[in-house]
Amino acid sequence: MDVLTVLNLGDFAQAFSKMGMFPVFDLAYYIVSILYLKYEPGSVEVSRRSPVASWLCAMLYCFGSYFLADIMLGSSPIDYFQYNSHILLASAVWYLVFYCPLNLFYKCVVFLPVKLCLVAMKEVVRTRKIVAGVHHAHHAYHHGFFIMVIVGYVKGSGVALMSNFEQLLRGVWRPETNEILNMSFPTKASLYGAILFTMQEVQWLPVSKSHLILVFTLFMATSKVVMTARHSHGS
Amino acid sequence: MDVLTVLNLGDFAQAFSKMGMFPVFDLAYYIVSILYLKYEPGSVEVSRRSPVASWLCAMLYCFGSYFLADIMLGSSPIDYFQYNSHILLASAVWYLVFYCPLNLFYKCVVFLPVKLCLVAMKEVVRTRKIVAGVHHAHHAYHHGFFIMVIVGYVKGSGVALMSNFEQLLRGVWRPETNEILNMSFPTKASLYGAILFTMQEVQWLPVSKSHLILVFTLFMATSKVVMTARHSHGS
Amino acid sequence: MDVLTVLNLGDFAQAFSKMGMFPVFDLAYYIVSILYLKYEPGSVEVSRRSPVASWLCAMLYCFGSYFLADIMLGSSPIDYFQYNSHILLASAVWYLVFYCPLNLFYKCVVFLPVKLCLVAMKEVVRTRKIVAGVHHAHHAYHHGFFIMVIVGYVKGSGVALMSNFEQLLRGVWRPETNEILNMSFPTKASLYGAILFTMQEVQWLPVSKSHLILVFTLFMATSKVVMTARHSHGS
Ligand SMILES: [Mg+2]
Ligand SMILES: [Mg+2]
Ligand SMILES: [Mg+2]
């Protein structure tokens, strides 16, 4: 009976770590990310004044982690734009969040039960991104422990790490602070996550990757759901 | 008779789209670009105080589109500096515009008939750059429609898209605006051009590339000549 | 007797130009670089408030020249992070400079005779970096004279060329100046050095590389030692 439970948990962790993210989880990621963009002061005015700037910011919010990781590994920063379906899906979300008549879409997704569900799903994607980033860096630099941590970190933190420049695109400049000087919860957690997954990748942790994914996802999702329910959030 | 006209137009468009740009048209491009740099407030003082900074800005004005496109496609940003003859020609223009005794060179090229001619020639080069950018991106990402548009766009817009950082090099910082938030005519036209040439490249437009080049060049040249004659300009 | 001296000088220059930099000379480079970081106003507060930001700045001070050169040549900007022993050594120096009890380490290394010795050793490393940068660029672009000069220049100047962005990481923003607009002595000397070594690399200078390295190192070390002894310094 006890063995059975362990087996089932292992199977579940395995299945969970292999589950496809597109389109359902990715959609949740895009919705929550673009919501956070809409919360930024002045972003609605930008969407009226310059749709191109607003769309670019939305893409940074959705795909910033890919841009940063591709820069870090010396690839084309806009490499991810080749995935037309992801870009179109995120663009549709951007359109609905900013231009939907009566603000209907926005009102639906900020309805608390819906939002908490989306926020939890976003953390599933974030964890996967960290893992993929560490794995990608490990492939490129077999003993580059620092590179693995950095790439995992930027994959988890995404647009937050380039918030100064994302704000500049919207005409806002706040040099006195940045995400590294004042880390928010998700950025800090991404750093610890990147360190953990790097240790797992180079086999310094006696734990399987699927279990670590499951535990880290649960921790992130729970934390963010609780924080969102208490009206405090970070991207 | 009618068939003959069509044939001739096709031949002309073909020849026009194959015409070499170096050195005559490129020279016109460099002259007009560095003129715009000289129009920037404070740029003459910078040329006295730090020739290296002034020269770097001039290079950004002349080759910014190549730097940006190379960054976007993950190549070396200074890849274009390998073309010594282009760099030397642009450097000679920079020297003449900023340091020619009696400001003689400047006075010659801002003489309106000369300037209008140069401005028209610059648009020939711009169109070619957009086409080359879209083609290059198509080669790297066969189905990357967004990447083709972005690369064509940055090839057409050039330094305008990095004006905040070009200004920073000269000690000027204006974060409240940027070229994406407030698009000038050439930037906007480059975006539409990049979309058109991308549609042509992936064969969604029932028109030959050489015809499209001819029509787009004529449109750009006419518009910029009229705007320059009326003393309103953008890079 | 005279021939012997020449032979011996040639042998010495040869041996000097092949001497390994790691770990002794690199250590001196890290110590002096991180000392300069500690001299920056506000950097001690940053080290208390956000060790991650302080560590990143220290890495930029120690390895900024590699990051810039890798960007210039289109590689991964964090490529150098694969050298774990270098990163760990620099991190240990950063830790000792900022967090050593009683500020003991700092007090030892700023003791003038020690500091002058370290400063001289730093210039040995700087010269080698310029040479390696020019050589690396020559390998990638056989006739790219401008690229060789640029890569040698950024390898010699390092973090100084990105000081605006390094300061931004610490929450400081001074757009009215930058290292290209107001070149300090080491930056200017690196530019001339890069030009000299490029001319040597493409065989326009009738002098061997090892002799040029020896002469340039002696010039740099003497200048910086004199400047440091007179309490005026630049990175
Ligand atoms: Mg990639
Ligand atoms: Mg190229
Ligand atoms: Mg490298």
Short mmCIF file of C-alpha atoms in Angstrom, two decimals, chain B:
data_model
loop_
_atom_site.label_atom_id
_atom_site.label_comp_id
_atom_site.label_asym_id
_atom_site.label_seq_id
_atom_site.Cartn_x
_atom_site.Cartn_y
_atom_site.Cartn_z
CA MET B 1 2.50 49.34 -78.54
CA ASP B 2 0.78 48.76 -75.21
CA VAL B 3 2.58 45.44 -74.74
CA LEU B 4 5.86 47.20 -75.50
CA THR B 5 5.29 49.75 -72.72
CA VAL B 6 4.58 46.99 -70.23
CA LEU B 7 7.70 45.10 -71.30
CA ASN B 8 9.80 48.20 -70.99
CA LEU B 9 8.43 49.01 -67.55
CA GLY B 10 9.15 45.45 -66.44
CA ASP B 11 12.66 45.68 -67.82
CA PHE B 12 13.21 49.03 -66.20
CA ALA B 13 11.97 47.80 -62.82
CA GLN B 14 14.21 44.76 -63.13
CA ALA B 15 17.27 46.87 -63.98
CA PHE B 16 16.41 49.37 -61.24
CA SER B 17 16.14 46.64 -58.61
CA LYS B 18 19.54 45.22 -59.61
CA MET B 19 21.39 48.57 -59.80
CA GLY B 20 24.47 48.77 -57.53
CA MET B 21 24.24 51.16 -54.59
CA PHE B 22 27.96 51.63 -53.91
CA PRO B 23 29.41 54.22 -54.11
CA VAL B 24 27.04 56.85 -55.55
CA PHE B 25 23.80 56.10 -53.73
CA ASP B 26 25.56 55.06 -50.53
CA LEU B 27 27.44 58.37 -50.62
CA ALA B 28 24.15 60.26 -50.83
CA TYR B 29 22.88 58.17 -47.91
CA TYR B 30 25.92 59.03 -45.79
CA ILE B 31 25.75 62.74 -46.62
CA VAL B 32 22.06 63.10 -45.75
CA SER B 33 22.42 60.96 -42.60
CA ILE B 34 25.37 62.96 -41.26
CA LEU B 35 23.57 66.21 -42.15
CA TYR B 36 20.76 65.10 -39.85
CA LEU B 37 23.35 64.40 -37.15
CA LYS B 38 24.71 67.93 -37.58
CA TYR B 39 21.16 69.32 -37.18
CA GLU B 40 20.94 67.70 -33.72
CA PRO B 41 21.40 70.31 -30.97
CA GLY B 42 24.85 70.02 -29.39
CA SER B 43 26.35 67.72 -32.00
CA VAL B 44 28.81 70.36 -33.25
CA GLU B 45 30.11 70.90 -29.70
CA VAL B 46 30.53 67.13 -29.31
CA SER B 47 32.57 67.05 -32.53
CA ARG B 48 34.95 69.61 -31.01
CA ARG B 49 35.08 68.04 -27.55
CA SER B 50 35.31 64.36 -28.44
CA PRO B 51 35.92 63.44 -32.07
CA VAL B 52 35.68 59.75 -31.16
CA ALA B 53 32.13 60.17 -29.79
CA SER B 54 31.18 62.28 -32.82
CA TRP B 55 32.61 59.72 -35.23
CA LEU B 56 30.79 56.89 -33.45
CA CYS B 57 27.50 58.80 -33.69
CA ALA B 58 28.14 59.39 -37.39
CA MET B 59 28.73 55.65 -37.86
CA LEU B 60 25.46 54.94 -36.01
CA TYR B 61 23.66 57.36 -38.33
CA CYS B 62 25.16 55.72 -41.43
CA PHE B 63 25.18 52.06 -40.40
CA GLY B 64 22.72 51.85 -37.48
CA SER B 65 20.37 49.78 -39.59
CA TYR B 66 23.07 47.15 -40.15
CA PHE B 67 24.03 47.10 -36.47
CA LEU B 68 20.41 46.63 -35.39
CA ALA B 69 19.68 43.96 -38.01
CA ASP B 70 22.84 42.06 -37.06
CA ILE B 71 21.84 42.21 -33.39
CA MET B 72 18.32 41.00 -34.24
CA LEU B 73 19.71 38.03 -36.17
CA GLY B 74 22.30 37.19 -33.50
CA SER B 75 25.41 38.14 -35.50
CA SER B 76 28.22 40.42 -34.40
CA PRO B 77 26.74 43.95 -34.04
CA ILE B 78 29.85 45.46 -35.61
CA ASP B 79 29.91 42.94 -38.47
CA TYR B 80 29.45 45.76 -41.01
CA PHE B 81 32.71 47.38 -39.90
CA GLN B 82 34.47 44.74 -42.00
CA TYR B 83 33.58 46.74 -45.14
CA ASN B 84 36.51 49.12 -44.88
CA SER B 85 35.68 51.11 -48.01
CA HIS B 86 32.15 51.90 -46.78
CA ILE B 87 33.46 52.94 -43.36
CA LEU B 88 36.21 55.08 -44.89
CA LEU B 89 33.76 56.78 -47.27
CA ALA B 90 31.35 57.53 -44.42
CA SER B 91 34.24 58.75 -42.25
CA ALA B 92 35.36 61.11 -45.02
CA VAL B 93 31.82 62.50 -45.25
CA TRP B 94 31.74 62.91 -41.45
CA TYR B 95 35.06 64.77 -41.58
CA LEU B 96 33.92 67.08 -44.37
CA VAL B 97 30.53 67.83 -42.79
CA PHE B 98 31.98 68.68 -39.38
CA TYR B 99 35.50 69.99 -40.00
CA CYS B 100 35.65 71.36 -43.58
CA PRO B 101 37.19 74.87 -43.62
CA LEU B 102 34.59 77.63 -43.98
CA ASN B 103 31.92 74.94 -43.57
CA LEU B 104 32.14 74.71 -47.35
CA PHE B 105 31.01 71.09 -47.77
CA TYR B 106 27.98 71.64 -45.55
CA LYS B 107 26.99 74.74 -47.49
CA CYS B 108 27.20 72.87 -50.79
CA VAL B 109 25.09 69.90 -49.75
CA VAL B 110 22.35 71.92 -48.03
CA PHE B 111 21.84 73.96 -51.21
CA LEU B 112 18.21 72.98 -51.84
CA PRO B 113 18.42 71.40 -55.34
CA VAL B 114 21.43 69.34 -54.27
CA LYS B 115 19.80 68.34 -51.01
CA LEU B 116 16.54 67.29 -52.64
CA CYS B 117 18.48 65.11 -55.04
CA LEU B 118 20.46 63.51 -52.19
CA VAL B 119 17.31 62.96 -50.13
CA ALA B 120 15.67 61.16 -53.06
CA MET B 121 18.75 58.97 -53.50
CA LYS B 122 18.74 58.13 -49.80
CA GLU B 123 15.24 56.68 -50.15
CA VAL B 124 16.48 54.40 -52.95
CA VAL B 125 18.99 52.96 -50.48
CA ARG B 126 16.42 52.71 -47.68
CA THR B 127 14.04 50.65 -49.83
CA ARG B 128 16.84 48.32 -50.80
CA LYS B 129 17.79 47.88 -47.16
CA ILE B 130 14.24 46.90 -46.22
CA VAL B 131 14.17 44.36 -49.06
CA ALA B 132 17.56 42.94 -48.08
CA GLY B 133 16.55 42.76 -44.42
CA VAL B 134 13.34 40.87 -45.17
CA HIS B 135 15.19 38.54 -47.54
CA HIS B 136 17.98 37.89 -45.02
CA ALA B 137 15.46 37.11 -42.26
CA HIS B 138 13.48 34.89 -44.62
CA HIS B 139 16.64 32.95 -45.30
CA ALA B 140 17.27 32.46 -41.56
CA TYR B 141 13.63 31.83 -40.51
CA HIS B 142 11.59 30.41 -43.37
CA HIS B 143 8.24 30.83 -41.63
CA GLY B 144 9.24 33.64 -39.25
CA PHE B 145 6.83 36.28 -40.59
CA PHE B 146 7.22 38.46 -37.49
CA ILE B 147 11.01 38.20 -37.70
CA MET B 148 10.96 39.24 -41.37
CA VAL B 149 8.83 42.29 -40.58
CA ILE B 150 11.02 43.24 -37.59
CA VAL B 151 14.30 42.90 -39.49
CA GLY B 152 12.94 44.80 -42.51
CA TYR B 153 11.64 47.46 -40.14
CA VAL B 154 14.94 47.99 -38.32
CA LYS B 155 16.80 48.00 -41.65
CA GLY B 156 14.53 50.79 -42.89
CA SER B 157 14.46 52.83 -39.68
CA GLY B 158 18.08 52.53 -38.64
CA VAL B 159 19.42 54.89 -36.03
CA ALA B 160 15.97 56.36 -35.29
CA LEU B 161 15.04 53.20 -33.37
CA MET B 162 18.05 53.62 -31.08
CA SER B 163 17.91 57.40 -30.85
CA ASN B 164 17.75 57.32 -27.04
CA PHE B 165 21.08 55.50 -26.86
CA GLU B 166 22.64 57.48 -29.70
CA GLN B 167 21.78 60.65 -27.76
CA LEU B 168 23.22 59.15 -24.58
CA LEU B 169 26.54 58.79 -26.40
CA ARG B 170 26.43 62.57 -26.90
CA GLY B 171 25.48 63.18 -23.25
CA VAL B 172 21.78 63.84 -23.97
CA TRP B 173 19.01 61.87 -22.26
CA ARG B 174 15.35 62.28 -23.21
CA PRO B 175 13.55 59.27 -21.75
CA GLU B 176 10.06 60.73 -22.14
CA THR B 177 9.97 59.93 -25.84
CA ASN B 178 11.29 57.44 -28.34
CA GLU B 179 10.79 56.59 -31.99
CA ILE B 180 8.32 53.78 -31.29
CA LEU B 181 6.16 55.92 -29.03
CA ASN B 182 6.18 58.82 -31.54
CA MET B 183 6.88 57.41 -34.98
CA SER B 184 8.20 59.81 -37.60
CA PHE B 185 7.18 59.43 -41.24
CA PRO B 186 10.19 57.33 -42.37
CA THR B 187 9.84 54.95 -39.42
CA LYS B 188 6.14 54.46 -40.05
CA ALA B 189 6.71 54.02 -43.78
CA SER B 190 9.49 51.50 -43.07
CA LEU B 191 7.07 49.47 -40.96
CA TYR B 192 4.46 49.39 -43.73
CA GLY B 193 7.21 48.71 -46.28
CA ALA B 194 8.54 45.82 -44.20
CA ILE B 195 5.03 44.34 -44.00
CA LEU B 196 4.53 44.72 -47.78
CA PHE B 197 7.90 43.20 -48.67
CA THR B 198 7.34 40.34 -46.21
CA MET B 199 4.00 39.59 -47.88
CA GLN B 200 5.76 39.68 -51.25
CA GLU B 201 8.58 37.43 -49.99
CA VAL B 202 6.18 34.72 -48.82
CA GLN B 203 4.12 35.18 -52.00
CA TRP B 204 0.94 36.56 -50.51
CA LEU B 205 1.09 39.56 -52.87
CA PRO B 206 0.51 38.92 -56.59
CA VAL B 207 3.26 41.33 -57.63
CA SER B 208 6.92 40.95 -58.58
CA LYS B 209 9.61 42.14 -56.18
CA SER B 210 11.17 44.51 -58.72
CA HIS B 211 7.84 46.27 -59.34
CA LEU B 212 7.21 46.62 -55.63
CA ILE B 213 10.70 48.08 -55.15
CA LEU B 214 10.10 50.60 -57.92
CA VAL B 215 6.71 51.70 -56.61
CA PHE B 216 7.82 51.87 -52.96
CA THR B 217 10.99 53.80 -53.86
CA LEU B 218 8.98 56.29 -55.92
CA PHE B 219 6.52 56.76 -53.05
CA MET B 220 9.27 57.24 -50.45
CA ALA B 221 11.39 59.54 -52.62
CA THR B 222 8.46 61.73 -53.60
CA SER B 223 7.19 62.00 -50.04
CA LYS B 224 10.60 62.84 -48.56
CA VAL B 225 11.42 65.34 -51.33
CA VAL B 226 8.13 67.14 -50.77
CA MET B 227 8.64 67.11 -47.00
CA THR B 228 12.23 68.34 -47.30
CA ALA B 229 11.20 71.10 -49.72
CA ARG B 230 8.67 72.20 -47.09
CA HIS B 231 11.42 72.18 -44.41
CA SER B 232 9.95 69.36 -42.38
CA HIS B 233 12.10 66.29 -42.08
CA GLY B 234 12.90 63.12 -40.19
CA SER B 235 15.82 60.79 -40.65
#
